[in-house]
mmCIF file with all atom_site columns, C-alpha atoms in Angstrom:
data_model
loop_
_atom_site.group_PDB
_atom_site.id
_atom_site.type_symbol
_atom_site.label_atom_id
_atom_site.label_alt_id
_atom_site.label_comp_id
_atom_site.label_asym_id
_atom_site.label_entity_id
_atom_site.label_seq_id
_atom_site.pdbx_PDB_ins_code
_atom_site.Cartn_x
_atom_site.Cartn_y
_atom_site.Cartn_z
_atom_site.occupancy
_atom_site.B_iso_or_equiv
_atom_site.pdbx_formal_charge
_atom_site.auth_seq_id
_atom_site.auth_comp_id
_atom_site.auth_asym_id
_atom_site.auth_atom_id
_atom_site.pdbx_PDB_model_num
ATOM 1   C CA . UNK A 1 1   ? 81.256  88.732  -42.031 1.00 38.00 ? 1   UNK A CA 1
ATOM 2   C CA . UNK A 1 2   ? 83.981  91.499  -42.383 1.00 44.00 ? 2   UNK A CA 1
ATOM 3   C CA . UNK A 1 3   ? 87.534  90.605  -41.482 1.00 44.00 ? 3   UNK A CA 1
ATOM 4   C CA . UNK A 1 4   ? 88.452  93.735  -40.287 1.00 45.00 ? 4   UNK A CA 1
ATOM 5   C CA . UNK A 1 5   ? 87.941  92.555  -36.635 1.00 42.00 ? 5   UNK A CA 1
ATOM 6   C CA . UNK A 1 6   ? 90.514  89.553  -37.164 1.00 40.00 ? 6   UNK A CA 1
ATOM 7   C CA . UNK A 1 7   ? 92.711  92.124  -38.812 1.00 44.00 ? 7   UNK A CA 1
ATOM 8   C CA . UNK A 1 8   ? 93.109  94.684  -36.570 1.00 43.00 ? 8   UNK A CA 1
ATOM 9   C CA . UNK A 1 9   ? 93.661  92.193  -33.923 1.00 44.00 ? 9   UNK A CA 1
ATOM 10  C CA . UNK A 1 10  ? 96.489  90.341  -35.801 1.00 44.00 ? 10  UNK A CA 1
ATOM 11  C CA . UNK A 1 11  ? 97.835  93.716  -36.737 1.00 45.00 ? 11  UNK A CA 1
ATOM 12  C CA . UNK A 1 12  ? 97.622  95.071  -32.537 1.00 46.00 ? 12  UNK A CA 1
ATOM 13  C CA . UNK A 1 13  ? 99.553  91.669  -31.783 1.00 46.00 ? 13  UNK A CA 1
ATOM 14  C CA . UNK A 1 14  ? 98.089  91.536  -28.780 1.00 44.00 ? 14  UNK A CA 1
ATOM 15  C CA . UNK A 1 15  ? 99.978  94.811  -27.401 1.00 47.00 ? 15  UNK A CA 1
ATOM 16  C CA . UNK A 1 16  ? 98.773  98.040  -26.327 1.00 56.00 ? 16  UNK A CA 1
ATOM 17  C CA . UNK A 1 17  ? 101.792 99.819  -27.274 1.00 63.00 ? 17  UNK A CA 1
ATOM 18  C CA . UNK A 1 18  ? 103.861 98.990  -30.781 1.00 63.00 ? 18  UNK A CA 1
ATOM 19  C CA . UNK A 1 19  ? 107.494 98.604  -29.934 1.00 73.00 ? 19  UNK A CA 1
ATOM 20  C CA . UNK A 1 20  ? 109.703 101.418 -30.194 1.00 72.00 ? 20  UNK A CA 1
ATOM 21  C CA . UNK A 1 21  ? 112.136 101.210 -33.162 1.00 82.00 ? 21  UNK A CA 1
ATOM 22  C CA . UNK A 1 22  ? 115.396 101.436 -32.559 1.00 82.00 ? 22  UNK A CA 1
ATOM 23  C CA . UNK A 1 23  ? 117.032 105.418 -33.352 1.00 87.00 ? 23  UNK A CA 1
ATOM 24  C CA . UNK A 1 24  ? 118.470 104.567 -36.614 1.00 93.00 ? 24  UNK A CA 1
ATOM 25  C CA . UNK A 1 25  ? 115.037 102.970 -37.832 1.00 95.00 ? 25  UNK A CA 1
ATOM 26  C CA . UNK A 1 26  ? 113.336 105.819 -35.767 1.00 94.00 ? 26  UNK A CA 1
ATOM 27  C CA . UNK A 1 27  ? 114.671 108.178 -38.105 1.00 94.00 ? 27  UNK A CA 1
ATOM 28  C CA . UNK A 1 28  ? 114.027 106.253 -41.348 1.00 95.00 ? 28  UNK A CA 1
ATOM 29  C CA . UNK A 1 29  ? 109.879 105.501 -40.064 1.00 96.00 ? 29  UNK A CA 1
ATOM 30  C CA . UNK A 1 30  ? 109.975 110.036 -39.235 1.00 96.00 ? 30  UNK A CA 1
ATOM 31  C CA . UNK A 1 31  ? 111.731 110.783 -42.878 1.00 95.00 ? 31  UNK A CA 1
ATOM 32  C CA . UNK A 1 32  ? 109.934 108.225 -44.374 1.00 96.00 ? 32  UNK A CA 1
ATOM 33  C CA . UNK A 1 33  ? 106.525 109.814 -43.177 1.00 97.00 ? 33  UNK A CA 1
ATOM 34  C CA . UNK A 1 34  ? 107.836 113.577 -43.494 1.00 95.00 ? 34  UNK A CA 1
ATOM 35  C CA . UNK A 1 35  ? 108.724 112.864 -47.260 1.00 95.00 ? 35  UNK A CA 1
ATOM 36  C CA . UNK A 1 36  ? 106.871 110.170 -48.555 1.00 96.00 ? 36  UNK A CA 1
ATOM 37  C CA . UNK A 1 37  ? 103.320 110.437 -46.807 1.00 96.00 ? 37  UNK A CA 1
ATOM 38  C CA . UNK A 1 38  ? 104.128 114.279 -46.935 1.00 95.00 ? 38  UNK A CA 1
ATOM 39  C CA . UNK A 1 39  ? 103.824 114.414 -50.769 1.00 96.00 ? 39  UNK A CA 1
ATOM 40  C CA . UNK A 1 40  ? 100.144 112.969 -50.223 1.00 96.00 ? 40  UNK A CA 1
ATOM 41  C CA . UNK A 1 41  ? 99.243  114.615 -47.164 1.00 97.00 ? 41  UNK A CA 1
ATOM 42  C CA . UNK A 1 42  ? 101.320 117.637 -46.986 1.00 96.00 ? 42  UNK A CA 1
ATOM 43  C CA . UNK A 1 43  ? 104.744 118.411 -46.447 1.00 94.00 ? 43  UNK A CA 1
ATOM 44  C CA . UNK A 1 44  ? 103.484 119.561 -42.653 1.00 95.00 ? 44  UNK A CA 1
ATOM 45  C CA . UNK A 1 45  ? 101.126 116.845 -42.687 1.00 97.00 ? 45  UNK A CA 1
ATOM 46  C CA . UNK A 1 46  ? 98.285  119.457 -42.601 1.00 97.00 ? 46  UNK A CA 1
ATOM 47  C CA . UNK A 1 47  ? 96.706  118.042 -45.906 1.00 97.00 ? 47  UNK A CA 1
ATOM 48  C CA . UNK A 1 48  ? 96.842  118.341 -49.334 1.00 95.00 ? 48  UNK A CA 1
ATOM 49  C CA . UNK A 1 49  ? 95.702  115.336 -52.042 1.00 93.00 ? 49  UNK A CA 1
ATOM 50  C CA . UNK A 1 50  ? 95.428  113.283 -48.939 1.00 95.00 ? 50  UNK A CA 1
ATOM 51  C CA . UNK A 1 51  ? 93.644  114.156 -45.378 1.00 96.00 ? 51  UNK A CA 1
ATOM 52  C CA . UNK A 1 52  ? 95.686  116.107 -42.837 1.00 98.00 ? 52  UNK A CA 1
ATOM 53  C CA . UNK A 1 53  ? 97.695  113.716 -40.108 1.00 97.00 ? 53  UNK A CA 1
ATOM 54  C CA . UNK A 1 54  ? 97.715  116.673 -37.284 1.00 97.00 ? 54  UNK A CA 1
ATOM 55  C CA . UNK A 1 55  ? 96.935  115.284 -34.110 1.00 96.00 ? 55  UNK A CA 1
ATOM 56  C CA . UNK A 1 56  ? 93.355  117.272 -34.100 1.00 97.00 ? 56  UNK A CA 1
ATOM 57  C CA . UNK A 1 57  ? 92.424  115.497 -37.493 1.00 97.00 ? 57  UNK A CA 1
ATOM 58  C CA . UNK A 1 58  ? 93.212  112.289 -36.148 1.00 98.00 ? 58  UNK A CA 1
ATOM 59  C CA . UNK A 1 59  ? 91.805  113.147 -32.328 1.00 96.00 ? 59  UNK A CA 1
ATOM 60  C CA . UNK A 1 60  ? 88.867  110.747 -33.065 1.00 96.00 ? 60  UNK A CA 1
ATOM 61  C CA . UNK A 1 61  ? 90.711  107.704 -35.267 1.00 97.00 ? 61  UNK A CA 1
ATOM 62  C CA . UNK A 1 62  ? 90.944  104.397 -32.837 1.00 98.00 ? 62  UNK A CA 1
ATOM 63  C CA . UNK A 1 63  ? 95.192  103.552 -33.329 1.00 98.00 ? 63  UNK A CA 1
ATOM 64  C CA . UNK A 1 64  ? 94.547  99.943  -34.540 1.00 98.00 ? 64  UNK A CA 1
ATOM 65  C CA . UNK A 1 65  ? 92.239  101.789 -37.898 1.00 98.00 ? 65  UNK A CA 1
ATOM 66  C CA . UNK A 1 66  ? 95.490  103.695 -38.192 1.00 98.00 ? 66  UNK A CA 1
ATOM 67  C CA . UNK A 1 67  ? 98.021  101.388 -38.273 1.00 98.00 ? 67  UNK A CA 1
ATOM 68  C CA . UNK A 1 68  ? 95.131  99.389  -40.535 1.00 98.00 ? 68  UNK A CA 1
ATOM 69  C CA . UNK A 1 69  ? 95.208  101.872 -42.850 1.00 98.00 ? 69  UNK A CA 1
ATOM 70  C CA . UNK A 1 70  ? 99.153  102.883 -42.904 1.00 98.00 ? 70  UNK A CA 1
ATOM 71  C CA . UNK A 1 71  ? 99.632  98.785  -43.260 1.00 98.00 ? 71  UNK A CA 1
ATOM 72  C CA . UNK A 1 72  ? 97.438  98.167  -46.195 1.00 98.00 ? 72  UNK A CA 1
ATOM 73  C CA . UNK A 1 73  ? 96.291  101.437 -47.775 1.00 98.00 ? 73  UNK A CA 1
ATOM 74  C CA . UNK A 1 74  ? 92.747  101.662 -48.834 1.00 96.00 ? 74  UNK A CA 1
ATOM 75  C CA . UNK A 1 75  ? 91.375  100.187 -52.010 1.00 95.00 ? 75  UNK A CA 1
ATOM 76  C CA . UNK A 1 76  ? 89.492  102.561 -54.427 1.00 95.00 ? 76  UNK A CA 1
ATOM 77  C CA . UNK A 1 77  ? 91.788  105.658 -52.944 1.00 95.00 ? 77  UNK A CA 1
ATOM 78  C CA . UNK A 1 78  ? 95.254  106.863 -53.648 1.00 95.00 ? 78  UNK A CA 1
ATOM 79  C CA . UNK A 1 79  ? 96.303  105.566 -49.986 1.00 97.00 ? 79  UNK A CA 1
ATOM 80  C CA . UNK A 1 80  ? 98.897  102.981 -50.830 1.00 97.00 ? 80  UNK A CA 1
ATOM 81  C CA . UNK A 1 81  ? 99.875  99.802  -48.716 1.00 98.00 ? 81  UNK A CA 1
ATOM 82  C CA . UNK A 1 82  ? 103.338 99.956  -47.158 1.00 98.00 ? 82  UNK A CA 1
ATOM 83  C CA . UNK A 1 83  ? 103.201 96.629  -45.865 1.00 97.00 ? 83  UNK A CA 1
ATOM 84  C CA . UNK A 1 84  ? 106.480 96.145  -47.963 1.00 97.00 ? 84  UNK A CA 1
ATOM 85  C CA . UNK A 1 85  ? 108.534 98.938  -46.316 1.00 96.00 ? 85  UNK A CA 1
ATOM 86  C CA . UNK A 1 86  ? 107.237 98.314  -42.729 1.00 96.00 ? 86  UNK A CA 1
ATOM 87  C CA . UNK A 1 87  ? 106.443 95.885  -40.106 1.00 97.00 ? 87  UNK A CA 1
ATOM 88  C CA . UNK A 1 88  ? 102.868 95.672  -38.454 1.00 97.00 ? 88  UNK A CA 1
ATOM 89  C CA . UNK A 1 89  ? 104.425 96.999  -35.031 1.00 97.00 ? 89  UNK A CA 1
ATOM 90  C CA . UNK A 1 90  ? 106.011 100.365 -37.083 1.00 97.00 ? 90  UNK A CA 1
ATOM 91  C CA . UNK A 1 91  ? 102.348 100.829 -38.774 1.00 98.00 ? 91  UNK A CA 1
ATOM 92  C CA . UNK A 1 92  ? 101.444 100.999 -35.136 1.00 98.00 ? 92  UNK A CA 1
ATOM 93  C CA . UNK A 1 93  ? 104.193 102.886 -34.085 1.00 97.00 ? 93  UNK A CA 1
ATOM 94  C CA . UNK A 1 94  ? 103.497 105.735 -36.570 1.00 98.00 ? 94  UNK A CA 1
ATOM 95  C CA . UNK A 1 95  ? 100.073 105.514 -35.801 1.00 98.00 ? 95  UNK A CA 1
ATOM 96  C CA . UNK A 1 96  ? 100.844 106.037 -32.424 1.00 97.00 ? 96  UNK A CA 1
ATOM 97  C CA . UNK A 1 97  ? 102.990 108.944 -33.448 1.00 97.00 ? 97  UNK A CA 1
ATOM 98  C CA . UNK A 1 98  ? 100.694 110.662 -35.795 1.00 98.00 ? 98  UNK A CA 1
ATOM 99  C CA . UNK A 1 99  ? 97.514  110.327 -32.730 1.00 97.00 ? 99  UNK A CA 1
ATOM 100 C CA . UNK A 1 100 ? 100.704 112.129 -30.210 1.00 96.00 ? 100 UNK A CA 1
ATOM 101 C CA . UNK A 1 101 ? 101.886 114.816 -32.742 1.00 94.00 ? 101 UNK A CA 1
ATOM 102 C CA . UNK A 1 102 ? 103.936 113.689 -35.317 1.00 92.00 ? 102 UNK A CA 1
ATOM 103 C CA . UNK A 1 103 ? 108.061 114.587 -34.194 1.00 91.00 ? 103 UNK A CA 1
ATOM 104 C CA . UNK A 1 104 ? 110.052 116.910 -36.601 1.00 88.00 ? 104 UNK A CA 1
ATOM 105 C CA . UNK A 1 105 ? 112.559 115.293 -39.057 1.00 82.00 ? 105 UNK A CA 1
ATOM 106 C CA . UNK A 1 106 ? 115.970 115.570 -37.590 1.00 77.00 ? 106 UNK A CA 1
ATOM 107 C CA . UNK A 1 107 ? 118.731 116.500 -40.355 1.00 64.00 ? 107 UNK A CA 1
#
């Protein structure tokens, strides 16, 4: 039996919606994303060694596989785990982000 059933029902906590970081942490999670996943996926998130993260790539992707993904990479790709840099609910916020149209960095 796969766990990815159990996981992506620990990881949803039982919410619909992750909780909304608060601004100072909202801006880390949106520079973090913009810069770091950017060097993988594209400095406009539109692809590049990694799959784009526009909203019309992602139109199809259930949130929880997302946030799944974001939380613990994929093994046997380049995808890292930030598990260690972010909470299950921020996975899940980003997801939720990336699935809405990812927001501009603010400088």
């Amino acid at each position: 039996m796969r766990a990815w059933p159990l996981l992506l029902a620990l990881l949803a906590g039982g919410s619909a919606v992750a909780q909304v970081p608060g601004g100072a942490r909202e801006a880390q999670l949106v520079r973090m994303v913009r810069q770091d996943c950017g060097s993988c996926h594209g400095m406009t998130l539109a692809g590049g060694l990694g799959p784009a993260l526009t909203r019309e790539a992602l139109a199809d992707k259930p949130v929880e596989s997302l946030a799944a993904t974001i939380y613990h990479g994929r093994p046997g790709t380049p995808m890292p785990p930030w598990r260690s840099m972010l909470s299950a609910d921020e996975a899940r916020w980003i997801a939720e982000r990336l699935l809405a149209g990812f927001p501009k960095e603010n400088r």
